[in-house]
CSV table of C-alpha atoms in Angstrom, one decimal:
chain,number,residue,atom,x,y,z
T,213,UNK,CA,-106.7,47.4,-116.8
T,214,UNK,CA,-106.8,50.8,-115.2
T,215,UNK,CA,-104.0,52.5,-117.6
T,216,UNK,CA,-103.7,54.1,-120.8
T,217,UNK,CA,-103.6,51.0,-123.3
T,218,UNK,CA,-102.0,51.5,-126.9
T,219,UNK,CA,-101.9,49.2,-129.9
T,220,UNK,CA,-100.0,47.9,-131.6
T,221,UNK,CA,-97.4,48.1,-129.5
T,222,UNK,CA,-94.9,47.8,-132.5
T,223,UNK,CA,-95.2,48.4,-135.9
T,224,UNK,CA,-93.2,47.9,-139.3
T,225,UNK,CA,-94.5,49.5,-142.8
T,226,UNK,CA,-93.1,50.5,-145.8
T,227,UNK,CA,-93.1,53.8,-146.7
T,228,UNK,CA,-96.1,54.7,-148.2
T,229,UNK,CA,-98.4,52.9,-146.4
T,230,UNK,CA,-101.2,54.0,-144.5
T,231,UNK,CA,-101.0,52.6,-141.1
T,232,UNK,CA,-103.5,53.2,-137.8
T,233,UNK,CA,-102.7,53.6,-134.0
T,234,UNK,CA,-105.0,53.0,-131.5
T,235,UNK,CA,-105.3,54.9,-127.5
T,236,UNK,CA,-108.0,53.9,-125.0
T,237,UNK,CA,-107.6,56.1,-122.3
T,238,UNK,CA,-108.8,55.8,-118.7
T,239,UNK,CA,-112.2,55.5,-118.4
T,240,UNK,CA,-113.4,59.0,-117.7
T,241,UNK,CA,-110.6,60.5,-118.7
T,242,UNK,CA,-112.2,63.3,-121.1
T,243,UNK,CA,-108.9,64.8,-122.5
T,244,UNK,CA,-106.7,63.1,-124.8
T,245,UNK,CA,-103.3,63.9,-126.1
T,246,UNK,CA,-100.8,62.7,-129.0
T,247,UNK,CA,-97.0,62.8,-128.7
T,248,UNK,CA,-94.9,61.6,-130.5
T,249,UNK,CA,-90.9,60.8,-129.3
T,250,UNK,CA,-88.3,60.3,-131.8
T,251,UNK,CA,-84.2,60.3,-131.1
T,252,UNK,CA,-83.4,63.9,-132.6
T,253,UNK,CA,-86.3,66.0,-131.9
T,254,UNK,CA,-87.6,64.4,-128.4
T,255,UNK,CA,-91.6,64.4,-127.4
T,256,UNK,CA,-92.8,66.8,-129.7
T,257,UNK,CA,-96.7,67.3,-128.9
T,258,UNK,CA,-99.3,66.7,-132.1
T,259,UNK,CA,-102.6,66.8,-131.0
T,260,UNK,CA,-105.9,67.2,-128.1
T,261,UNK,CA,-109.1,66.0,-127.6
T,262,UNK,CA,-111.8,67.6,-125.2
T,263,UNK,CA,-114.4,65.0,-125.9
T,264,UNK,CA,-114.9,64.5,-129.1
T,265,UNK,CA,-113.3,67.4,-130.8
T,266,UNK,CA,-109.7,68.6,-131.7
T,267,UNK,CA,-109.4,72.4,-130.4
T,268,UNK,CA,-106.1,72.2,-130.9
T,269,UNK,CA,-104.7,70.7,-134.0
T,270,UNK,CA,-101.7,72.9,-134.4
T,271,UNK,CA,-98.9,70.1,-134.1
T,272,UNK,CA,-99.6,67.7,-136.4
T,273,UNK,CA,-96.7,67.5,-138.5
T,274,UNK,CA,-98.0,67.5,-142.2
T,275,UNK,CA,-101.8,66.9,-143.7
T,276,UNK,CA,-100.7,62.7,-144.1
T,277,UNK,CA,-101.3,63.0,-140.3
T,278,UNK,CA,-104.7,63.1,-138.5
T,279,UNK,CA,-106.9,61.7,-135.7
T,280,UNK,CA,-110.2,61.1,-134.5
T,281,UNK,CA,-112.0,59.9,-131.3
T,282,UNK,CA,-115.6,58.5,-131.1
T,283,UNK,CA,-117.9,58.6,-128.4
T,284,UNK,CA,-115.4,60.3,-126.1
T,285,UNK,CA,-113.2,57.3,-125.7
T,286,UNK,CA,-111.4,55.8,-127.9
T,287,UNK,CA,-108.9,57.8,-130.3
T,288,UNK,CA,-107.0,56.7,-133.4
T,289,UNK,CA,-104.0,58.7,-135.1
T,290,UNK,CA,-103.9,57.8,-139.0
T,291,UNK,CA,-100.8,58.1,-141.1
T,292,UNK,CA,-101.0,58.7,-144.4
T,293,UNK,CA,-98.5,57.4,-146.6
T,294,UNK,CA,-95.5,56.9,-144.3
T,295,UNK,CA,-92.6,58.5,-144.4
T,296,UNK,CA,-89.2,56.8,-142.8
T,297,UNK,CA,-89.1,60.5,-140.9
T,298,UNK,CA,-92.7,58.9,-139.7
T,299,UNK,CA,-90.4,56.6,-137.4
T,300,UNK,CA,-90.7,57.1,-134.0
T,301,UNK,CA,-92.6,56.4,-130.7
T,302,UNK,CA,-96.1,57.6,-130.4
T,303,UNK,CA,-97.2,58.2,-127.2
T,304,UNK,CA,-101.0,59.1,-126.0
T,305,UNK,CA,-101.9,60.2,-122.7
T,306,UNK,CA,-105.7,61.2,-121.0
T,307,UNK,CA,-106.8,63.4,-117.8
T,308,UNK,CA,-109.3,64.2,-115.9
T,309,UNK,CA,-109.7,67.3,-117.9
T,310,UNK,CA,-108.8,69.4,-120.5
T,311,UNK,CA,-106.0,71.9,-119.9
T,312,UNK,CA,-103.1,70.7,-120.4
T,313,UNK,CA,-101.1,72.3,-117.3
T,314,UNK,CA,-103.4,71.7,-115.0
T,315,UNK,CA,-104.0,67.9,-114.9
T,316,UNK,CA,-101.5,65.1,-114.8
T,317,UNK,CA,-101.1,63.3,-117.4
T,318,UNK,CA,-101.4,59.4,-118.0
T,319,UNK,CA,-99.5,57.9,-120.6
T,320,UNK,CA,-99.8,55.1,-122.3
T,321,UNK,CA,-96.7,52.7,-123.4
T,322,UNK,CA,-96.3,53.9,-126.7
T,323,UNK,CA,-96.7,52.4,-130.6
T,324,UNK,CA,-93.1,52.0,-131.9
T,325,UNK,CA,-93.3,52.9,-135.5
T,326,UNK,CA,-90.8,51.6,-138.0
T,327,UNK,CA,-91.0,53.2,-141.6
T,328,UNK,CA,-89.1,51.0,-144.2
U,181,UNK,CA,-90.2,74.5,-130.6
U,182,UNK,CA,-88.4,73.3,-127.0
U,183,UNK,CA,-89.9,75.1,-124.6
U,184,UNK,CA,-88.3,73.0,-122.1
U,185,UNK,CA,-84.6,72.4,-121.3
U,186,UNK,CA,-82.9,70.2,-118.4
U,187,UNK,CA,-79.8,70.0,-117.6
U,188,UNK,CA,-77.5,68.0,-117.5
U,189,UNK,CA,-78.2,65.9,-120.1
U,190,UNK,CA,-76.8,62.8,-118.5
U,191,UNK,CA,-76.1,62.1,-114.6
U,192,UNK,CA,-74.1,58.9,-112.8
U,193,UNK,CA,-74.2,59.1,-109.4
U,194,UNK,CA,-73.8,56.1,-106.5
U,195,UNK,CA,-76.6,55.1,-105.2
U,196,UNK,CA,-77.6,56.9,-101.5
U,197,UNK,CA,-76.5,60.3,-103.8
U,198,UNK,CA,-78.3,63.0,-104.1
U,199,UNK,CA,-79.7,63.9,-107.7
U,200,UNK,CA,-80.2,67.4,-109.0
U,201,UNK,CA,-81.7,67.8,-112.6
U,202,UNK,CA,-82.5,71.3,-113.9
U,203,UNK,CA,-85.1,72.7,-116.5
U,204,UNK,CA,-85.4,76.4,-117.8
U,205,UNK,CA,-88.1,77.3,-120.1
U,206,UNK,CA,-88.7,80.3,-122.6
U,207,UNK,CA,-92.6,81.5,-122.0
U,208,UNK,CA,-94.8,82.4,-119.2
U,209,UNK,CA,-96.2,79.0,-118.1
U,210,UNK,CA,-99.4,77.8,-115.9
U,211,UNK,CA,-97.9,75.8,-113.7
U,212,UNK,CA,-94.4,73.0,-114.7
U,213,UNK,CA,-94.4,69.1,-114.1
U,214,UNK,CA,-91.9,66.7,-114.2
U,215,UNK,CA,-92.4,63.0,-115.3
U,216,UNK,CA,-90.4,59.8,-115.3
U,217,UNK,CA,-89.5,57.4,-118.5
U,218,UNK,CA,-87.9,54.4,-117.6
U,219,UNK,CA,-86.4,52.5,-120.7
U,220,UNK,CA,-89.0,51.0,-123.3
U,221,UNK,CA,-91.6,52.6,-121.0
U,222,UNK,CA,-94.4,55.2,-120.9
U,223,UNK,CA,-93.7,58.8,-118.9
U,224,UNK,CA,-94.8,58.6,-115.4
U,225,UNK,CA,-95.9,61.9,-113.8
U,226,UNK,CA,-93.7,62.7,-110.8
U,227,UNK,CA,-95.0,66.3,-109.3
U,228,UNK,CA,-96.8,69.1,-110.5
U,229,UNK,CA,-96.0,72.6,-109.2
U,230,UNK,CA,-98.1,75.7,-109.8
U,231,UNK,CA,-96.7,79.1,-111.6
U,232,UNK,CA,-97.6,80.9,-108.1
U,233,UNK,CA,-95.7,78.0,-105.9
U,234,UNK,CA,-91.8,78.4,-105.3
U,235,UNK,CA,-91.3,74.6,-103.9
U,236,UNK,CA,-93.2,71.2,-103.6
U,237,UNK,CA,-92.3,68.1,-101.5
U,238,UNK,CA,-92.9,64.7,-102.7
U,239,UNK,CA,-92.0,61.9,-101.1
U,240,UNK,CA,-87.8,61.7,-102.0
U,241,UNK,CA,-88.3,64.2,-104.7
U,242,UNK,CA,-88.1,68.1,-104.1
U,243,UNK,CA,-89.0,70.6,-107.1
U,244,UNK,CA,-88.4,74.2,-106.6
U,245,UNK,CA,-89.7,77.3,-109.2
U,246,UNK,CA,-88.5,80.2,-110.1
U,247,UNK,CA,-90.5,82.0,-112.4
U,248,UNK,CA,-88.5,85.1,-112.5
U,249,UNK,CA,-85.8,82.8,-114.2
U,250,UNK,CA,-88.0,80.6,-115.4
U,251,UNK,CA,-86.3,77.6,-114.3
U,252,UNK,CA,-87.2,75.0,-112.3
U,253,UNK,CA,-85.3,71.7,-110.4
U,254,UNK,CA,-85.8,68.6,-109.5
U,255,UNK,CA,-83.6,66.9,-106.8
U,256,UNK,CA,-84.0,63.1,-105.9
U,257,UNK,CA,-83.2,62.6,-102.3
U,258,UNK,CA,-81.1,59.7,-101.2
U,259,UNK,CA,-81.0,58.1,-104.3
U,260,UNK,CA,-81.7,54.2,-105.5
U,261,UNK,CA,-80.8,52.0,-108.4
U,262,UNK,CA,-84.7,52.1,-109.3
U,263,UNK,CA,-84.6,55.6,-109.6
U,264,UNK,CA,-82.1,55.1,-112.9
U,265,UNK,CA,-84.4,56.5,-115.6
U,266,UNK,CA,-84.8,59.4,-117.9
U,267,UNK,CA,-86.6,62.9,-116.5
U,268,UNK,CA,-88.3,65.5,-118.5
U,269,UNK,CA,-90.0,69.0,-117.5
U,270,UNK,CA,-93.5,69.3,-119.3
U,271,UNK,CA,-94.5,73.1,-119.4
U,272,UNK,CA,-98.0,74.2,-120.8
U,273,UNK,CA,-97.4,77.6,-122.3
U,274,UNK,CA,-100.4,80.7,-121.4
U,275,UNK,CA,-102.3,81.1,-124.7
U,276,UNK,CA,-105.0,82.9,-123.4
U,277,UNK,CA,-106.7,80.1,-122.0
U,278,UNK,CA,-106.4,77.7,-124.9
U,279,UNK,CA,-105.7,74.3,-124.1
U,280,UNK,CA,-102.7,72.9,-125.5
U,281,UNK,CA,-100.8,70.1,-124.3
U,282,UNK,CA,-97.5,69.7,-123.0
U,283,UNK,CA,-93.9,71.1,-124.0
U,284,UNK,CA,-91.2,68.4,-123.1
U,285,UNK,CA,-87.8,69.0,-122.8
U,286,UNK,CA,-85.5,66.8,-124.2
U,287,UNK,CA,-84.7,65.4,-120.8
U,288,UNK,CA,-82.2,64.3,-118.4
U,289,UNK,CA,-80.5,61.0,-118.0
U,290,UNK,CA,-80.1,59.9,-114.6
U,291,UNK,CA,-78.1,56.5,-113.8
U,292,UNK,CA,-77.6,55.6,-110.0
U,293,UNK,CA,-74.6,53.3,-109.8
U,294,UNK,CA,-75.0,50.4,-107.1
């Protein structure tokens, strides 16, 4: 596939489990993004990748929350012992390039997260 | 913080309608986009407009910008049932050349009645 792929698609923890989410973004794509979509605070940004590194950082929510990307492809966003406020979509999206209002943005279809 | 705002919040109109969805923002911005989520779906971009354009033609869709007001629109021309879906403004914010990603607002709800 050509798209922005994200698993799992749906998850359920309990709270205080550590769970992973995956993003392969387009191939080529060298910036990466993290959103995250939830009903009362809507897409709230949490993180960018040029390449391999995190410039910007500054949304992350709390220290139980972080992310890496290898090779400057895939990315994963770790939760650290989950919250049920943890609960919520979480969206990733590449471009072409870094800057976020310059390029569109493809997203992926999200990992629904369900904190027990 | 929301950067973004549309208005309204929701929208029914019958389909062959025209749609008008607004956005007004806080900072100076780049440039303003507007994207697409249909329900249980990913956001879709729609049309990206630059801080130095004041309107930009896609297809059915027609965004204008006014950076003096900082507000922006997005009107759907001729409207169809497919076109039901959720619309958001994305803004990047200037941060002296940082790159951060995007500022959604909390979007608008269109449904185009048949």
């Amino acid at each position: 596939g050509a798209g922005v792929s994200q698993s799992p698609s749906n998850k359920v923890t309990e709270k205080g489990k550590d769970v992973e989410l995956r993003c392969d973004p387009i191939s080529g794509h060298t910036a990466l993004y993290w959103y995250r979509q939830s009903l009362g605070q809507g897409l709230e940004f949490l993180i960018y990748f040029q390449g391999n590194s995190a410039p910007d950082k500054s949304g992350l929510p709390s220290d139980r929350f972080s992310a890496e990307r290898t090779g400057g492809s895939v990315s994963t966003l770790t939760i650290q012992r989950t919250q049920q406020e943890d609960s919520a979509v979480y969206l990733c999206a590449s471009s072409l390039g870094g800057g976020a209002g310059y390029n569109e943005q493809f997203f992926g279809p999200g990992t629904r997260l369900t904190v027990l | 913080s929301q950067q973004g705002e549309e208005d309204p919040q929701a929208l029914s109109i019958q389909e062959g309608e025209n749609a008008t969805m607004n956005c007004s923002y806080k900072t100076s911005i780049n440039n303003l986009q507007w994207y697409r989520q249909n329900s249980g779906r990913g956001l879709v971009h729609l049309i990206l407009i630059r801080s130095n354009e004041r309107e930009k033609h896609s297809g059915r869709l027609r965004v204008t910008l006014d950076t003096s007001k900082k507000s922006s629109s997005l009107l759907i021309t001729a409207s169809r049932a497919a076109d039901t879906a959720s619309y958001f403004c994305a803004t990047d914010v200037r941060s002296g050349g940082g790159a951060d990603g995007l500022t959604f607002g909390k979007g608008t709800h269109l449904i185009i009645q048949p």
